[in-house]
C-alpha cells in the first residue's frame, strides 16, 4: 500500500511539472552584484564615454558602433543574470541507468549535470557561478554569458580608445 502511495505521489508530481513551466526569469544567489554594481558600472562608463568622447563627434559610424556594442553588452548581461541557467526539477526516480543520486539536492540527476552550492540546485550543463552576473552559468545561459565576456572586452577596448582620442 505504501508503494502504491509513492507511485500516486510521483504521478501527481509529474502532472504538476507538465503544467508548470520552468521559470524564465530568476534572481541568482548574487543578484545584488549585477543590480547594484555591474549594471551601474556599465552605465557609468558608457555615459562617460558618450559625454567626453562621442557627444560632439561628427563620425556617425563610431557612434553607431559604440551604441550597438553597449546595448548588446547590457542585453547579454541581462540575459545571463536573469535567465534560468538550467535548474532541474527534483526527480524521485532515475530516468535511466546513467542517473545518480545527489544527496545535497535530494534528487536523481544525470552524471553531466552538477549541483551548485550557491544556487542550492542541480544545474544542467553547470560551468560555474559568476559573481559579476550574479547567477550560475549553465546550459540555458551559456551563450549569453560568452557574448557578455566578449562584449565586456570589446567595449572596454573601444571605450579606452575613444576616451584617449586614439579613434
JSON list of C-alpha atoms in Angstrom, two decimals:
[
{"chain": "A", "resi": 1, "resn": "UNK", "atom": "CA", "xyz": [0.00, 0.00, 0.00]},
{"chain": "A", "resi": 2, "resn": "UNK", "atom": "CA", "xyz": [2.87, 2.39, 0.83]},
{"chain": "A", "resi": 3, "resn": "UNK", "atom": "CA", "xyz": [4.47, 1.66, -2.55]},
{"chain": "A", "resi": 4, "resn": "UNK", "atom": "CA", "xyz": [1.14, 2.45, -4.23]},
{"chain": "A", "resi": 5, "resn": "UNK", "atom": "CA", "xyz": [1.05, 5.86, -2.45]},
{"chain": "A", "resi": 6, "resn": "UNK", "atom": "CA", "xyz": [4.59, 6.64, -3.68]},
{"chain": "A", "resi": 7, "resn": "UNK", "atom": "CA", "xyz": [3.55, 5.87, -7.26]},
{"chain": "A", "resi": 8, "resn": "UNK", "atom": "CA", "xyz": [0.48, 8.10, -6.92]},
{"chain": "A", "resi": 9, "resn": "UNK", "atom": "CA", "xyz": [2.62, 10.93, -5.50]},
{"chain": "A", "resi": 10, "resn": "UNK", "atom": "CA", "xyz": [5.14, 10.51, -8.29]},
{"chain": "A", "resi": 11, "resn": "UNK", "atom": "CA", "xyz": [2.35, 10.64, -10.90]},
{"chain": "A", "resi": 12, "resn": "UNK", "atom": "CA", "xyz": [0.94, 13.79, -9.30]},
{"chain": "A", "resi": 13, "resn": "UNK", "atom": "CA", "xyz": [4.35, 15.47, -9.28]},
{"chain": "A", "resi": 14, "resn": "UNK", "atom": "CA", "xyz": [4.84, 14.63, -12.97]},
{"chain": "A", "resi": 15, "resn": "UNK", "atom": "CA", "xyz": [1.41, 16.09, -13.83]},
{"chain": "A", "resi": 16, "resn": "UNK", "atom": "CA", "xyz": [2.23, 19.33, -11.97]},
{"chain": "A", "resi": 17, "resn": "UNK", "atom": "CA", "xyz": [5.60, 19.59, -13.77]},
{"chain": "A", "resi": 18, "resn": "UNK", "atom": "CA", "xyz": [3.87, 19.33, -17.14]},
{"chain": "A", "resi": 19, "resn": "UNK", "atom": "CA", "xyz": [1.55, 22.19, -16.19]},
{"chain": "A", "resi": 20, "resn": "UNK", "atom": "CA", "xyz": [4.17, 24.48, -14.61]},
{"chain": "A", "resi": 21, "resn": "UNK", "atom": "CA", "xyz": [6.89, 25.65, -16.99]},
{"chain": "A", "resi": 22, "resn": "UNK", "atom": "CA", "xyz": [10.44, 26.16, -15.79]},
{"chain": "A", "resi": 23, "resn": "UNK", "atom": "CA", "xyz": [10.93, 29.77, -14.74]},
{"chain": "A", "resi": 24, "resn": "UNK", "atom": "CA", "xyz": [12.35, 32.04, -17.44]},
{"chain": "A", "resi": 25, "resn": "UNK", "atom": "CA", "xyz": [13.30, 35.00, -15.25]},
{"chain": "A", "resi": 26, "resn": "UNK", "atom": "CA", "xyz": [15.06, 34.28, -11.96]},
{"chain": "A", "resi": 27, "resn": "UNK", "atom": "CA", "xyz": [17.33, 36.02, -9.49]},
{"chain": "A", "resi": 28, "resn": "UNK", "atom": "CA", "xyz": [20.58, 34.18, -8.82]},
{"chain": "A", "resi": 29, "resn": "UNK", "atom": "CA", "xyz": [22.25, 33.94, -5.42]},
{"chain": "A", "resi": 30, "resn": "UNK", "atom": "CA", "xyz": [24.37, 37.05, -6.02]},
{"chain": "A", "resi": 31, "resn": "UNK", "atom": "CA", "xyz": [21.66, 39.20, -7.67]},
{"chain": "A", "resi": 32, "resn": "UNK", "atom": "CA", "xyz": [22.82, 42.25, -5.71]},
{"chain": "A", "resi": 33, "resn": "UNK", "atom": "CA", "xyz": [26.12, 42.42, -7.63]},
{"chain": "A", "resi": 34, "resn": "UNK", "atom": "CA", "xyz": [24.69, 42.90, -11.14]},
{"chain": "A", "resi": 35, "resn": "UNK", "atom": "CA", "xyz": [21.85, 45.10, -9.91]},
{"chain": "A", "resi": 36, "resn": "UNK", "atom": "CA", "xyz": [23.96, 47.45, -7.78]},
{"chain": "A", "resi": 37, "resn": "UNK", "atom": "CA", "xyz": [27.45, 47.12, -9.27]},
{"chain": "A", "resi": 38, "resn": "UNK", "atom": "CA", "xyz": [27.80, 45.56, -12.73]},
{"chain": "A", "resi": 39, "resn": "UNK", "atom": "CA", "xyz": [24.89, 47.36, -14.46]},
{"chain": "A", "resi": 40, "resn": "UNK", "atom": "CA", "xyz": [25.69, 50.74, -12.82]},
{"chain": "A", "resi": 41, "resn": "UNK", "atom": "CA", "xyz": [29.36, 50.36, -13.74]},
{"chain": "A", "resi": 42, "resn": "UNK", "atom": "CA", "xyz": [28.47, 49.72, -17.38]},
{"chain": "A", "resi": 43, "resn": "UNK", "atom": "CA", "xyz": [26.07, 52.68, -17.40]},
{"chain": "A", "resi": 44, "resn": "UNK", "atom": "CA", "xyz": [28.65, 54.99, -15.77]},
{"chain": "A", "resi": 45, "resn": "UNK", "atom": "CA", "xyz": [31.48, 54.08, -18.16]},
{"chain": "A", "resi": 46, "resn": "UNK", "atom": "CA", "xyz": [29.10, 54.32, -21.13]},
{"chain": "A", "resi": 47, "resn": "UNK", "atom": "CA", "xyz": [27.84, 57.76, -20.03]},
{"chain": "A", "resi": 48, "resn": "UNK", "atom": "CA", "xyz": [31.39, 58.97, -19.50]},
{"chain": "A", "resi": 49, "resn": "UNK", "atom": "CA", "xyz": [32.41, 57.72, -22.96]},
{"chain": "A", "resi": 50, "resn": "UNK", "atom": "CA", "xyz": [29.40, 59.34, -24.58]},
{"chain": "A", "resi": 51, "resn": "UNK", "atom": "CA", "xyz": [29.72, 62.74, -22.87]},
{"chain": "A", "resi": 52, "resn": "UNK", "atom": "CA", "xyz": [33.52, 63.04, -23.04]},
{"chain": "A", "resi": 53, "resn": "UNK", "atom": "CA", "xyz": [34.31, 61.32, -26.34]},
{"chain": "A", "resi": 54, "resn": "UNK", "atom": "CA", "xyz": [31.24, 60.98, -28.56]},
{"chain": "A", "resi": 55, "resn": "UNK", "atom": "CA", "xyz": [28.76, 63.79, -27.91]},
{"chain": "A", "resi": 56, "resn": "UNK", "atom": "CA", "xyz": [30.49, 66.36, -30.15]},
{"chain": "A", "resi": 57, "resn": "UNK", "atom": "CA", "xyz": [31.95, 63.86, -32.60]},
{"chain": "A", "resi": 58, "resn": "UNK", "atom": "CA", "xyz": [30.88, 64.03, -36.21]},
{"chain": "A", "resi": 59, "resn": "UNK", "atom": "CA", "xyz": [31.74, 60.40, -37.08]},
{"chain": "A", "resi": 60, "resn": "UNK", "atom": "CA", "xyz": [28.36, 58.66, -37.10]},
{"chain": "A", "resi": 61, "resn": "UNK", "atom": "CA", "xyz": [29.83, 55.17, -37.72]},
{"chain": "A", "resi": 62, "resn": "UNK", "atom": "CA", "xyz": [31.73, 55.30, -34.40]},
{"chain": "A", "resi": 63, "resn": "UNK", "atom": "CA", "xyz": [28.65, 56.42, -32.51]},
{"chain": "A", "resi": 64, "resn": "UNK", "atom": "CA", "xyz": [26.53, 53.66, -34.08]},
{"chain": "A", "resi": 65, "resn": "UNK", "atom": "CA", "xyz": [29.22, 51.01, -33.48]},
{"chain": "A", "resi": 66, "resn": "UNK", "atom": "CA", "xyz": [29.77, 52.08, -29.88]},
{"chain": "A", "resi": 67, "resn": "UNK", "atom": "CA", "xyz": [26.00, 52.32, -29.20]},
{"chain": "A", "resi": 68, "resn": "UNK", "atom": "CA", "xyz": [25.31, 48.89, -30.70]},
{"chain": "A", "resi": 69, "resn": "UNK", "atom": "CA", "xyz": [28.12, 47.24, -28.73]},
{"chain": "A", "resi": 70, "resn": "UNK", "atom": "CA", "xyz": [26.95, 48.90, -25.49]},
{"chain": "A", "resi": 71, "resn": "UNK", "atom": "CA", "xyz": [23.31, 47.87, -25.97]},
{"chain": "A", "resi": 72, "resn": "UNK", "atom": "CA", "xyz": [24.38, 44.29, -26.78]},
{"chain": "A", "resi": 73, "resn": "UNK", "atom": "CA", "xyz": [26.60, 44.26, -23.67]},
{"chain": "A", "resi": 74, "resn": "UNK", "atom": "CA", "xyz": [23.69, 45.30, -21.45]},
{"chain": "A", "resi": 75, "resn": "UNK", "atom": "CA", "xyz": [21.36, 42.80, -23.14]},
{"chain": "A", "resi": 76, "resn": "UNK", "atom": "CA", "xyz": [23.83, 39.91, -22.78]},
{"chain": "A", "resi": 77, "resn": "UNK", "atom": "CA", "xyz": [24.34, 40.75, -19.09]},
{"chain": "A", "resi": 78, "resn": "UNK", "atom": "CA", "xyz": [20.57, 40.84, -18.53]},
{"chain": "A", "resi": 79, "resn": "UNK", "atom": "CA", "xyz": [20.08, 37.51, -20.31]},
{"chain": "A", "resi": 80, "resn": "UNK", "atom": "CA", "xyz": [22.88, 35.92, -18.30]},
{"chain": "A", "resi": 81, "resn": "UNK", "atom": "CA", "xyz": [21.87, 37.40, -14.95]},
{"chain": "A", "resi": 82, "resn": "UNK", "atom": "CA", "xyz": [18.11, 36.88, -15.03]},
{"chain": "A", "resi": 83, "resn": "UNK", "atom": "CA", "xyz": [17.67, 33.74, -17.15]},
{"chain": "A", "resi": 84, "resn": "UNK", "atom": "CA", "xyz": [17.21, 30.29, -15.70]},
{"chain": "A", "resi": 85, "resn": "UNK", "atom": "CA", "xyz": [20.63, 28.64, -16.12]},
{"chain": "A", "resi": 86, "resn": "UNK", "atom": "CA", "xyz": [19.04, 25.19, -16.37]},
{"chain": "A", "resi": 87, "resn": "UNK", "atom": "CA", "xyz": [17.73, 24.37, -12.91]},
{"chain": "A", "resi": 88, "resn": "UNK", "atom": "CA", "xyz": [16.45, 20.79, -12.87]},
{"chain": "A", "resi": 89, "resn": "UNK", "atom": "CA", "xyz": [13.24, 19.76, -11.19]},
{"chain": "A", "resi": 90, "resn": "UNK", "atom": "CA", "xyz": [13.60, 17.26, -8.37]},
{"chain": "A", "resi": 91, "resn": "UNK", "atom": "CA", "xyz": [13.46, 13.67, -9.63]},
{"chain": "A", "resi": 92, "resn": "UNK", "atom": "CA", "xyz": [12.30, 10.99, -7.22]},
{"chain": "A", "resi": 93, "resn": "UNK", "atom": "CA", "xyz": [13.42, 8.17, -9.51]},
{"chain": "A", "resi": 94, "resn": "UNK", "atom": "CA", "xyz": [16.24, 7.85, -12.03]},
{"chain": "A", "resi": 95, "resn": "UNK", "atom": "CA", "xyz": [15.12, 8.31, -15.65]},
{"chain": "A", "resi": 96, "resn": "UNK", "atom": "CA", "xyz": [17.71, 5.81, -16.89]},
{"chain": "A", "resi": 97, "resn": "UNK", "atom": "CA", "xyz": [20.78, 3.84, -15.76]},
{"chain": "A", "resi": 98, "resn": "UNK", "atom": "CA", "xyz": [23.13, 6.82, -16.19]},
{"chain": "A", "resi": 99, "resn": "UNK", "atom": "CA", "xyz": [21.45, 8.83, -13.45]},
{"chain": "A", "resi": 100, "resn": "UNK", "atom": "CA", "xyz": [22.94, 9.11, -9.95]},
{"chain": "A", "resi": 101, "resn": "UNK", "atom": "CA", "xyz": [21.60, 10.21, -6.58]},
{"chain": "A", "resi": 102, "resn": "UNK", "atom": "CA", "xyz": [22.59, 13.68, -5.38]},
{"chain": "A", "resi": 103, "resn": "UNK", "atom": "CA", "xyz": [22.34, 13.82, -1.59]},
{"chain": "A", "resi": 104, "resn": "UNK", "atom": "CA", "xyz": [22.75, 17.62, -1.42]},
{"chain": "A", "resi": 105, "resn": "UNK", "atom": "CA", "xyz": [19.72, 18.33, -3.63]},
{"chain": "A", "resi": 106, "resn": "UNK", "atom": "CA", "xyz": [17.87, 15.14, -2.66]},
{"chain": "A", "resi": 107, "resn": "UNK", "atom": "CA", "xyz": [17.26, 14.24, -6.28]},
{"chain": "A", "resi": 108, "resn": "UNK", "atom": "CA", "xyz": [18.44, 11.98, -9.05]},
{"chain": "A", "resi": 109, "resn": "UNK", "atom": "CA", "xyz": [20.42, 13.67, -11.79]},
{"chain": "A", "resi": 110, "resn": "UNK", "atom": "CA", "xyz": [22.32, 12.79, -14.96]},
{"chain": "A", "resi": 111, "resn": "UNK", "atom": "CA", "xyz": [26.07, 12.49, -14.40]},
{"chain": "A", "resi": 112, "resn": "UNK", "atom": "CA", "xyz": [26.84, 15.52, -16.58]},
{"chain": "A", "resi": 113, "resn": "UNK", "atom": "CA", "xyz": [24.61, 17.85, -14.52]},
{"chain": "A", "resi": 114, "resn": "UNK", "atom": "CA", "xyz": [26.16, 19.23, -11.36]},
{"chain": "A", "resi": 115, "resn": "UNK", "atom": "CA", "xyz": [24.97, 20.53, -8.03]},
{"chain": "A", "resi": 116, "resn": "UNK", "atom": "CA", "xyz": [25.72, 24.22, -7.45]},
{"chain": "A", "resi": 117, "resn": "UNK", "atom": "CA", "xyz": [26.14, 25.04, -3.76]},
{"chain": "A", "resi": 118, "resn": "UNK", "atom": "CA", "xyz": [25.50, 28.75, -4.33]},
{"chain": "A", "resi": 119, "resn": "UNK", "atom": "CA", "xyz": [22.13, 28.16, -6.04]},
{"chain": "A", "resi": 120, "resn": "UNK", "atom": "CA", "xyz": [21.38, 25.06, -3.97]},
{"chain": "A", "resi": 121, "resn": "UNK", "atom": "CA", "xyz": [20.14, 23.30, -7.10]},
{"chain": "A", "resi": 122, "resn": "UNK", "atom": "CA", "xyz": [21.22, 20.87, -9.79]},
{"chain": "A", "resi": 123, "resn": "UNK", "atom": "CA", "xyz": [22.04, 22.81, -12.96]},
{"chain": "A", "resi": 124, "resn": "UNK", "atom": "CA", "xyz": [22.02, 21.35, -16.47]},
{"chain": "A", "resi": 125, "resn": "UNK", "atom": "CA", "xyz": [25.47, 21.82, -18.02]},
{"chain": "A", "resi": 126, "resn": "UNK", "atom": "CA", "xyz": [26.73, 23.65, -14.91]},
{"chain": "A", "resi": 127, "resn": "UNK", "atom": "CA", "xyz": [30.01, 25.51, -15.54]},
{"chain": "A", "resi": 128, "resn": "UNK", "atom": "CA", "xyz": [30.44, 27.91, -12.61]},
{"chain": "A", "resi": 129, "resn": "UNK", "atom": "CA", "xyz": [28.74, 30.59, -10.54]},
{"chain": "A", "resi": 130, "resn": "UNK", "atom": "CA", "xyz": [29.70, 34.06, -11.76]},
{"chain": "A", "resi": 131, "resn": "UNK", "atom": "CA", "xyz": [29.52, 36.80, -9.12]},
{"chain": "A", "resi": 132, "resn": "UNK", "atom": "CA", "xyz": [29.59, 39.55, -11.79]},
{"chain": "A", "resi": 133, "resn": "UNK", "atom": "CA", "xyz": [26.39, 38.24, -13.37]},
{"chain": "A", "resi": 134, "resn": "UNK", "atom": "CA", "xyz": [25.01, 37.06, -10.03]},
{"chain": "A", "resi": 135, "resn": "UNK", "atom": "CA", "xyz": [23.94, 33.70, -11.38]},
{"chain": "A", "resi": 136, "resn": "UNK", "atom": "CA", "xyz": [25.06, 30.17, -12.14]},
{"chain": "A", "resi": 137, "resn": "UNK", "atom": "CA", "xyz": [26.30, 29.63, -15.68]},
{"chain": "A", "resi": 138, "resn": "UNK", "atom": "CA", "xyz": [24.70, 26.55, -17.22]},
{"chain": "A", "resi": 139, "resn": "UNK", "atom": "CA", "xyz": [23.19, 25.15, -20.38]},
{"chain": "A", "resi": 140, "resn": "UNK", "atom": "CA", "xyz": [20.45, 27.79, -20.77]},
{"chain": "A", "resi": 141, "resn": "UNK", "atom": "CA", "xyz": [22.55, 30.94, -20.27]},
{"chain": "A", "resi": 142, "resn": "UNK", "atom": "CA", "xyz": [25.97, 29.85, -21.53]},
{"chain": "A", "resi": 143, "resn": "UNK", "atom": "CA", "xyz": [25.55, 31.53, -24.94]},
{"chain": "A", "resi": 144, "resn": "UNK", "atom": "CA", "xyz": [24.63, 34.89, -23.45]},
{"chain": "A", "resi": 145, "resn": "UNK", "atom": "CA", "xyz": [27.48, 34.55, -20.92]},
{"chain": "A", "resi": 146, "resn": "UNK", "atom": "CA", "xyz": [30.03, 34.00, -23.71]},
{"chain": "A", "resi": 147, "resn": "UNK", "atom": "CA", "xyz": [28.61, 37.01, -25.55]},
{"chain": "A", "resi": 148, "resn": "UNK", "atom": "CA", "xyz": [28.85, 39.04, -22.33]},
{"chain": "A", "resi": 149, "resn": "UNK", "atom": "CA", "xyz": [32.54, 38.15, -21.84]},
{"chain": "A", "resi": 150, "resn": "UNK", "atom": "CA", "xyz": [33.43, 39.02, -25.45]},
{"chain": "A", "resi": 151, "resn": "UNK", "atom": "CA", "xyz": [31.44, 42.27, -25.32]},
{"chain": "A", "resi": 152, "resn": "UNK", "atom": "CA", "xyz": [32.96, 43.36, -21.98]},
{"chain": "A", "resi": 153, "resn": "UNK", "atom": "CA", "xyz": [36.41, 43.12, -23.54]},
{"chain": "A", "resi": 154, "resn": "UNK", "atom": "CA", "xyz": [35.33, 44.74, -26.83]},
{"chain": "A", "resi": 155, "resn": "UNK", "atom": "CA", "xyz": [33.52, 47.63, -25.13]},
{"chain": "A", "resi": 156, "resn": "UNK", "atom": "CA", "xyz": [36.40, 48.20, -22.73]},
{"chain": "A", "resi": 157, "resn": "UNK", "atom": "CA", "xyz": [38.91, 48.47, -25.59]},
{"chain": "A", "resi": 158, "resn": "UNK", "atom": "CA", "xyz": [36.56, 50.69, -27.61]},
{"chain": "A", "resi": 159, "resn": "UNK", "atom": "CA", "xyz": [35.82, 52.98, -24.63]},
{"chain": "A", "resi": 160, "resn": "UNK", "atom": "CA", "xyz": [39.52, 53.35, -23.78]},
{"chain": "A", "resi": 161, "resn": "UNK", "atom": "CA", "xyz": [40.41, 54.15, -27.41]},
{"chain": "A", "resi": 162, "resn": "UNK", "atom": "CA", "xyz": [37.57, 56.68, -27.70]},
{"chain": "A", "resi": 163, "resn": "UNK", "atom": "CA", "xyz": [38.35, 58.37, -24.37]},
{"chain": "A", "resi": 164, "resn": "UNK", "atom": "CA", "xyz": [42.08, 58.56, -25.12]},
{"chain": "A", "resi": 165, "resn": "UNK", "atom": "CA", "xyz": [41.44, 60.09, -28.54]},
{"chain": "A", "resi": 166, "resn": "UNK", "atom": "CA", "xyz": [43.07, 57.24, -30.46]},
{"chain": "A", "resi": 167, "resn": "UNK", "atom": "CA", "xyz": [40.00, 56.92, -32.69]}
]
